[in-house]
Short mmCIF file of N, CA and C in Angstrom, two decimals:
data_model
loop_
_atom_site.label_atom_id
_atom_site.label_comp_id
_atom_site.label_asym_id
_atom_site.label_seq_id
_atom_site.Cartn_x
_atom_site.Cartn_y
_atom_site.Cartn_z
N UNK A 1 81.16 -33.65 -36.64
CA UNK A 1 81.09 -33.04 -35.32
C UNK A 1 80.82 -34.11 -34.27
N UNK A 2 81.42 -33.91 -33.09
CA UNK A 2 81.06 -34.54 -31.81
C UNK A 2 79.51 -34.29 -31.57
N UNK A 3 79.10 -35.16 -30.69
CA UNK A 3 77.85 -35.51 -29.50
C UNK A 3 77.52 -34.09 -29.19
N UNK A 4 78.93 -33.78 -28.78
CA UNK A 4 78.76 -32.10 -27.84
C UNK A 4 78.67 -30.94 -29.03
N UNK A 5 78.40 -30.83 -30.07
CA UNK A 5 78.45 -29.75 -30.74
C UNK A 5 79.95 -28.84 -30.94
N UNK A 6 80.89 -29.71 -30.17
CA UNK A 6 82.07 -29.16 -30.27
C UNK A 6 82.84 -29.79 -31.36
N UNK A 7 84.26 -29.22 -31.79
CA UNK A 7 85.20 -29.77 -32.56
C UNK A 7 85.94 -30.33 -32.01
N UNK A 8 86.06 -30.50 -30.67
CA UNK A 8 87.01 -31.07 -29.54
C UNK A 8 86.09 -31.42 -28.08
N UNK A 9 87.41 -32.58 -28.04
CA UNK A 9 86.62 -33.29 -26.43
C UNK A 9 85.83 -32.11 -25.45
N UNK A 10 84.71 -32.71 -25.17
CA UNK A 10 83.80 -31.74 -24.03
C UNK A 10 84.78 -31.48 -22.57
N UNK A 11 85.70 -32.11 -22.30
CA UNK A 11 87.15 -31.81 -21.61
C UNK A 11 87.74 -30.97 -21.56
N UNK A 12 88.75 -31.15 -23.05
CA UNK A 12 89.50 -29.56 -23.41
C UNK A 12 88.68 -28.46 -23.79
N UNK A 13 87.26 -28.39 -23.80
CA UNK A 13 86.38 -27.44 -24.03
C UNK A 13 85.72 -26.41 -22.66
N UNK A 14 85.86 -27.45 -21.83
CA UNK A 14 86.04 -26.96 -20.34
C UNK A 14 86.79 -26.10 -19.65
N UNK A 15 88.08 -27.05 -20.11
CA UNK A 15 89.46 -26.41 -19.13
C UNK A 15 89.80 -25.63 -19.90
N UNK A 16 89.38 -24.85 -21.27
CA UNK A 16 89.84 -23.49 -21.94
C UNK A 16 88.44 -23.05 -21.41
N UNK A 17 87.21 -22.82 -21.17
CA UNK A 17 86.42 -21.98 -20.44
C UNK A 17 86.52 -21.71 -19.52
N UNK A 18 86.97 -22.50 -17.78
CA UNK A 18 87.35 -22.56 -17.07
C UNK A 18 88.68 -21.36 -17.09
N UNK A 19 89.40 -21.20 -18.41
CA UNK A 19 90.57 -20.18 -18.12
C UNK A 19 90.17 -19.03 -18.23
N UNK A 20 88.87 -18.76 -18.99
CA UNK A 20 88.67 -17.46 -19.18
C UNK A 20 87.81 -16.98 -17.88
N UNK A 21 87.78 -17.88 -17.07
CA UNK A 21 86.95 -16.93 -15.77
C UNK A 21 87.97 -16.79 -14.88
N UNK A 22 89.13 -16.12 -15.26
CA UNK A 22 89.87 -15.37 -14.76
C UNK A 22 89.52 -13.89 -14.94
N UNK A 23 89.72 -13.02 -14.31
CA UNK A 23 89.49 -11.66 -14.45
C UNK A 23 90.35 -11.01 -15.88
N UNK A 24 89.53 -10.23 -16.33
CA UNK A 24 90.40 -9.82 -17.13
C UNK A 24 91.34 -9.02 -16.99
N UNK A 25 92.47 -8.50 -17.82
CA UNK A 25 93.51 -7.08 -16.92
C UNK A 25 92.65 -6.19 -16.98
N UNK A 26 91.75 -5.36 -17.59
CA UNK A 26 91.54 -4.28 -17.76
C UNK A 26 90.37 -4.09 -16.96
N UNK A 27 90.07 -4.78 -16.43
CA UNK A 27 88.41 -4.74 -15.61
C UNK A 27 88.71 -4.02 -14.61
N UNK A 28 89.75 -4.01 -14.22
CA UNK A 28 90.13 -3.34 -12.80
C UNK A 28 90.37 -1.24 -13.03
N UNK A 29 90.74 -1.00 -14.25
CA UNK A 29 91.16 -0.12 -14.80
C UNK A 29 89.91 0.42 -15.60
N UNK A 30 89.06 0.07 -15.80
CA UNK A 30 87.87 0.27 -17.05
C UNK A 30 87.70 2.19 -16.31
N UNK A 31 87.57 2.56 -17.83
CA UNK A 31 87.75 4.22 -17.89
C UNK A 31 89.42 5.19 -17.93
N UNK A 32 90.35 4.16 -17.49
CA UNK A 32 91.28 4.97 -17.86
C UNK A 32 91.96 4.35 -19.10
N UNK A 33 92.86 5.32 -19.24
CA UNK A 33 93.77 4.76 -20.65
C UNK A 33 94.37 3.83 -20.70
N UNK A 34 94.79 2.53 -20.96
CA UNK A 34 95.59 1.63 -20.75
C UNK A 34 96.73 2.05 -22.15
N UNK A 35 98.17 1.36 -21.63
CA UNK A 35 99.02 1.06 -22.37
C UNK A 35 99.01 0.32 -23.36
N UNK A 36 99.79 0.51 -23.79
CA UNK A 36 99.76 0.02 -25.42
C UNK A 36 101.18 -1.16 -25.57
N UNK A 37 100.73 -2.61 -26.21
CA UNK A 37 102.28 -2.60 -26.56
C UNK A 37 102.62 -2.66 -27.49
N UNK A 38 104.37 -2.41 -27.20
CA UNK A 38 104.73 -1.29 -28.19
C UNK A 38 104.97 -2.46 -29.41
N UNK A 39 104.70 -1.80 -30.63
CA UNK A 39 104.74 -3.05 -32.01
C UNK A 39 103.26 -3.55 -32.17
N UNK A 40 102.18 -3.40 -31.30
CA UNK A 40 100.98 -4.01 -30.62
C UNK A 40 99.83 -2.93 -30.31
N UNK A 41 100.01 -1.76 -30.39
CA UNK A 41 99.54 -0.21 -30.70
C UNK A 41 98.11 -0.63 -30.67
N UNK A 42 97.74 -1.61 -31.88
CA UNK A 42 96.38 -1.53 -32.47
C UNK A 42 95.71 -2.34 -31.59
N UNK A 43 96.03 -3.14 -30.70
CA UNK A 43 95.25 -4.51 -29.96
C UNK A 43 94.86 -3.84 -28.49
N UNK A 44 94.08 -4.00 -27.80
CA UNK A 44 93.47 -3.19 -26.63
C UNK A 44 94.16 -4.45 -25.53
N UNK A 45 94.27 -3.86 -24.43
CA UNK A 45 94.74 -5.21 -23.42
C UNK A 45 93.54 -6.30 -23.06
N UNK A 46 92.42 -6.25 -23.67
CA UNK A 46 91.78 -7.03 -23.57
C UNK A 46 91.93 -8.35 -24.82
N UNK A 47 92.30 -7.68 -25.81
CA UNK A 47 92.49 -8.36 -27.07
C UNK A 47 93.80 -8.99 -27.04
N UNK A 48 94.81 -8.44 -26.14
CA UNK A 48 95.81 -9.18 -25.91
C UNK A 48 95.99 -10.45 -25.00
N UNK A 49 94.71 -9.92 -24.37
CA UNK A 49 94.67 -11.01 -22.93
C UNK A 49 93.93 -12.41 -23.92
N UNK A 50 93.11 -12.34 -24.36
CA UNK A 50 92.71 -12.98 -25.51
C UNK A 50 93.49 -13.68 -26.15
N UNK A 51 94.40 -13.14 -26.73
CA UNK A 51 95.38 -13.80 -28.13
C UNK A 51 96.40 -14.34 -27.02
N UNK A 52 96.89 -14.14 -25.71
CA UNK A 52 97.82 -14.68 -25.02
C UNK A 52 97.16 -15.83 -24.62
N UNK A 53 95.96 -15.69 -24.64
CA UNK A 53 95.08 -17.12 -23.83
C UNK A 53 95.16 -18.13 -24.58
N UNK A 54 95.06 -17.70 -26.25
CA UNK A 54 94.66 -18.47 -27.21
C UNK A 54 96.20 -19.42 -27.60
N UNK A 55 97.09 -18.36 -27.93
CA UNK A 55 98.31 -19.20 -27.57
C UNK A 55 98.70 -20.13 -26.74
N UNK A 56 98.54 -19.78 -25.33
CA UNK A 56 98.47 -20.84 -24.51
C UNK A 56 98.18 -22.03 -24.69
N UNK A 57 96.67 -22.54 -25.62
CA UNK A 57 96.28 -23.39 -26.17
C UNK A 57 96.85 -24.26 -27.28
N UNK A 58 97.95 -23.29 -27.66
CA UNK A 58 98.41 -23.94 -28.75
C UNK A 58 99.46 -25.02 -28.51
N UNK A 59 99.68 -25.74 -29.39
CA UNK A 59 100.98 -26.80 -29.26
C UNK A 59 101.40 -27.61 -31.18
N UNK A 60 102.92 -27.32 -31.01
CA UNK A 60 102.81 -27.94 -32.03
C UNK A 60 102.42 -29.02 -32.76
N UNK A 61 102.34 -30.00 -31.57
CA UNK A 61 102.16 -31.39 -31.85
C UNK A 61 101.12 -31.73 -30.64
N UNK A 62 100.02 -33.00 -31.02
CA UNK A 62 99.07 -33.20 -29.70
C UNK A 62 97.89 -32.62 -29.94
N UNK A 63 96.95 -32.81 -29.31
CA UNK A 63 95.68 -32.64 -29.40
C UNK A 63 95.33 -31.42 -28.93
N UNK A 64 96.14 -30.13 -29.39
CA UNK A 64 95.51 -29.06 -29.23
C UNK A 64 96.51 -28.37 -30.12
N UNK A 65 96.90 -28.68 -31.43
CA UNK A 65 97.72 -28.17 -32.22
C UNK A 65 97.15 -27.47 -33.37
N UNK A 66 95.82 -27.30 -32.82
CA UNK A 66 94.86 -26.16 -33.89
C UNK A 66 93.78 -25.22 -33.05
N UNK A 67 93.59 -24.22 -33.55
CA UNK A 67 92.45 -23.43 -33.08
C UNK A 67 91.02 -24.00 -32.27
N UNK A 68 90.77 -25.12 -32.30
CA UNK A 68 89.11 -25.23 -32.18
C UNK A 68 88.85 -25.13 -30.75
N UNK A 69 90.24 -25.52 -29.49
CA UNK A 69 90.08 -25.09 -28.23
C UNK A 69 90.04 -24.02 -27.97
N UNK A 70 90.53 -22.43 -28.53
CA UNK A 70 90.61 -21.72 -27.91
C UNK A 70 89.04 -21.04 -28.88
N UNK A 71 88.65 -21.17 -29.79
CA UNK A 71 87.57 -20.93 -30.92
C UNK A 71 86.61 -21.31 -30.04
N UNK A 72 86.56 -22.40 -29.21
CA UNK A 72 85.07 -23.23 -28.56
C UNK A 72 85.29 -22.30 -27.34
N UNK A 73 86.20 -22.17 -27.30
CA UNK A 73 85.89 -21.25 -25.50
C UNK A 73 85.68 -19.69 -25.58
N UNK A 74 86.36 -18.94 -26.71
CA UNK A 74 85.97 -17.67 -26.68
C UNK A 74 84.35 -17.27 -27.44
N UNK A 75 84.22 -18.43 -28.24
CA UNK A 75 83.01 -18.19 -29.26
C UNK A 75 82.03 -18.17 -28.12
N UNK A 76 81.97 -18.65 -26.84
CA UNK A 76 80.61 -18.61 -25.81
C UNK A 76 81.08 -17.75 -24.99
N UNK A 77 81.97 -16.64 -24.94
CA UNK A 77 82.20 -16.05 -24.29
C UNK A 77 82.04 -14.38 -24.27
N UNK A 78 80.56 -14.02 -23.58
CA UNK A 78 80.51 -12.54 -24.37
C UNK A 78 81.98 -11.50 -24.28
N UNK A 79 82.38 -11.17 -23.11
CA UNK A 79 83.70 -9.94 -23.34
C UNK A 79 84.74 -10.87 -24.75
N UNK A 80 84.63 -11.30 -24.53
CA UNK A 80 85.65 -11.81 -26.20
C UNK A 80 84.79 -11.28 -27.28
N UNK A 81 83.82 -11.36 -27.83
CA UNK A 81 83.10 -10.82 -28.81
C UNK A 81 82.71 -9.09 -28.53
N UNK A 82 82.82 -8.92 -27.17
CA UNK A 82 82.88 -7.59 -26.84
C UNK A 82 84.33 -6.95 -27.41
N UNK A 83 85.37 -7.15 -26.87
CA UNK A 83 86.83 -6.96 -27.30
C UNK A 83 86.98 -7.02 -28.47
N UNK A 84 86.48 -7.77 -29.59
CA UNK A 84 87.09 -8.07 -30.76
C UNK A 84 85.65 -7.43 -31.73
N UNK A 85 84.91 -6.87 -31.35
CA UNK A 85 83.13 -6.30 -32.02
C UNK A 85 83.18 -7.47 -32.66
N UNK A 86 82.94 -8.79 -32.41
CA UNK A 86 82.17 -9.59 -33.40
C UNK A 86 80.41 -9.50 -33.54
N UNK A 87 80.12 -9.21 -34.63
CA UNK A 87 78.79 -9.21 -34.73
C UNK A 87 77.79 -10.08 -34.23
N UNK A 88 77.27 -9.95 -33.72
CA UNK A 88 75.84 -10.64 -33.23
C UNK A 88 75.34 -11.74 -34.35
N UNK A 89 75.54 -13.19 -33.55
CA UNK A 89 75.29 -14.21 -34.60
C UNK A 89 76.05 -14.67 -35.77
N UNK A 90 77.60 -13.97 -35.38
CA UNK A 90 78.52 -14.49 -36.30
C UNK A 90 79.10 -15.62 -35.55
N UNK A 91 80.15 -16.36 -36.24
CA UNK A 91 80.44 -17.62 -35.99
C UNK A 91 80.69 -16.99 -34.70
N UNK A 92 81.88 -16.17 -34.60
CA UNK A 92 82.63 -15.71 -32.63
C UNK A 92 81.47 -15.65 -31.97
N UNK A 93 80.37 -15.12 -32.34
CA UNK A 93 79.22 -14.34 -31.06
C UNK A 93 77.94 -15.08 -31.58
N UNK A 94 78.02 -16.56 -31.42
CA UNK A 94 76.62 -16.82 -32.06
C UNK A 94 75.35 -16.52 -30.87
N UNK A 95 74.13 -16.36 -31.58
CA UNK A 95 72.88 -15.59 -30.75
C UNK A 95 73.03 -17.08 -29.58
N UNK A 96 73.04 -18.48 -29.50
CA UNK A 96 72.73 -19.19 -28.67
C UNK A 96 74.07 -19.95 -28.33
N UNK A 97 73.90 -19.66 -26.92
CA UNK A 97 75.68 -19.63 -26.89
C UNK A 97 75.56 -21.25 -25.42
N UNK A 98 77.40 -21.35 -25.36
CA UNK A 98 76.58 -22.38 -24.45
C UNK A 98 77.30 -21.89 -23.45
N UNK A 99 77.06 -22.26 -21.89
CA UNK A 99 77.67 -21.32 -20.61
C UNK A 99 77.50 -22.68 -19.65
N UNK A 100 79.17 -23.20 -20.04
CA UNK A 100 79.17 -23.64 -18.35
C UNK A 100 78.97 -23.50 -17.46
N UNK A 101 79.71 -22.30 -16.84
CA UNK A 101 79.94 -21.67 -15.26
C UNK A 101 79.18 -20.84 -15.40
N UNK A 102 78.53 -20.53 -14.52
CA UNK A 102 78.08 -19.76 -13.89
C UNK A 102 78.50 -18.02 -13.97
N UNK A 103 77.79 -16.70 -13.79
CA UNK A 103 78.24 -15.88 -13.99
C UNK A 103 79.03 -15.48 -15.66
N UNK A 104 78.42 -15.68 -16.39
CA UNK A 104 78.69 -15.52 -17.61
C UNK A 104 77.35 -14.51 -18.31
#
């Protein structure tokens, strides 16, 4: 492990936290039904907003051609462990989390 407790530069650990303080889709909507997509039924639009983020991160080749950027940014991120029920103190939702920005 790095200095920073991360699996990746304290950099790309940033600029994938930095993405998630975007609003989420559904925050605006919270209480009504949201859509579904179709093939995608089972995933809530929060869980999609999630897995689209996480992709984003990806690349075949280059220093972000594995999970640990989008893993380091959702694992400190409570609505991601909210969206996905990760248990309290599992690897996703550990009890001591770390919080860049502000408003988290």
């Amino acid at each position: 492990m790095r200095e920073n407790h991360l699996p990746i530069p304290i950099e790309e650990a940033f600029f994938s936290v930095v993405s998630l303080q975007w609003p989420l889709p559904s925050q605006s909507v919270r209480g009504t039904e949201q859509p579904r997509l179709k093939g995608m039924e089972q995933f809530t639009g929060e869980q999609v907003f999630f897995m689209t983020m996480c992709l984003s991160l990806c690349q075949e080749d280059g220093p972000l051609r594995s999970s640990p950027p989008c893993n380091a940014a959702v694992r400190n991120f409570a609505p991601f462990a909210t969206a996905f029920n990760c248990s309290r103190r599992s690897a996703m939702n550990p009890a001591k989390k770390c919080h860049l920005l502000a408003g988290q």
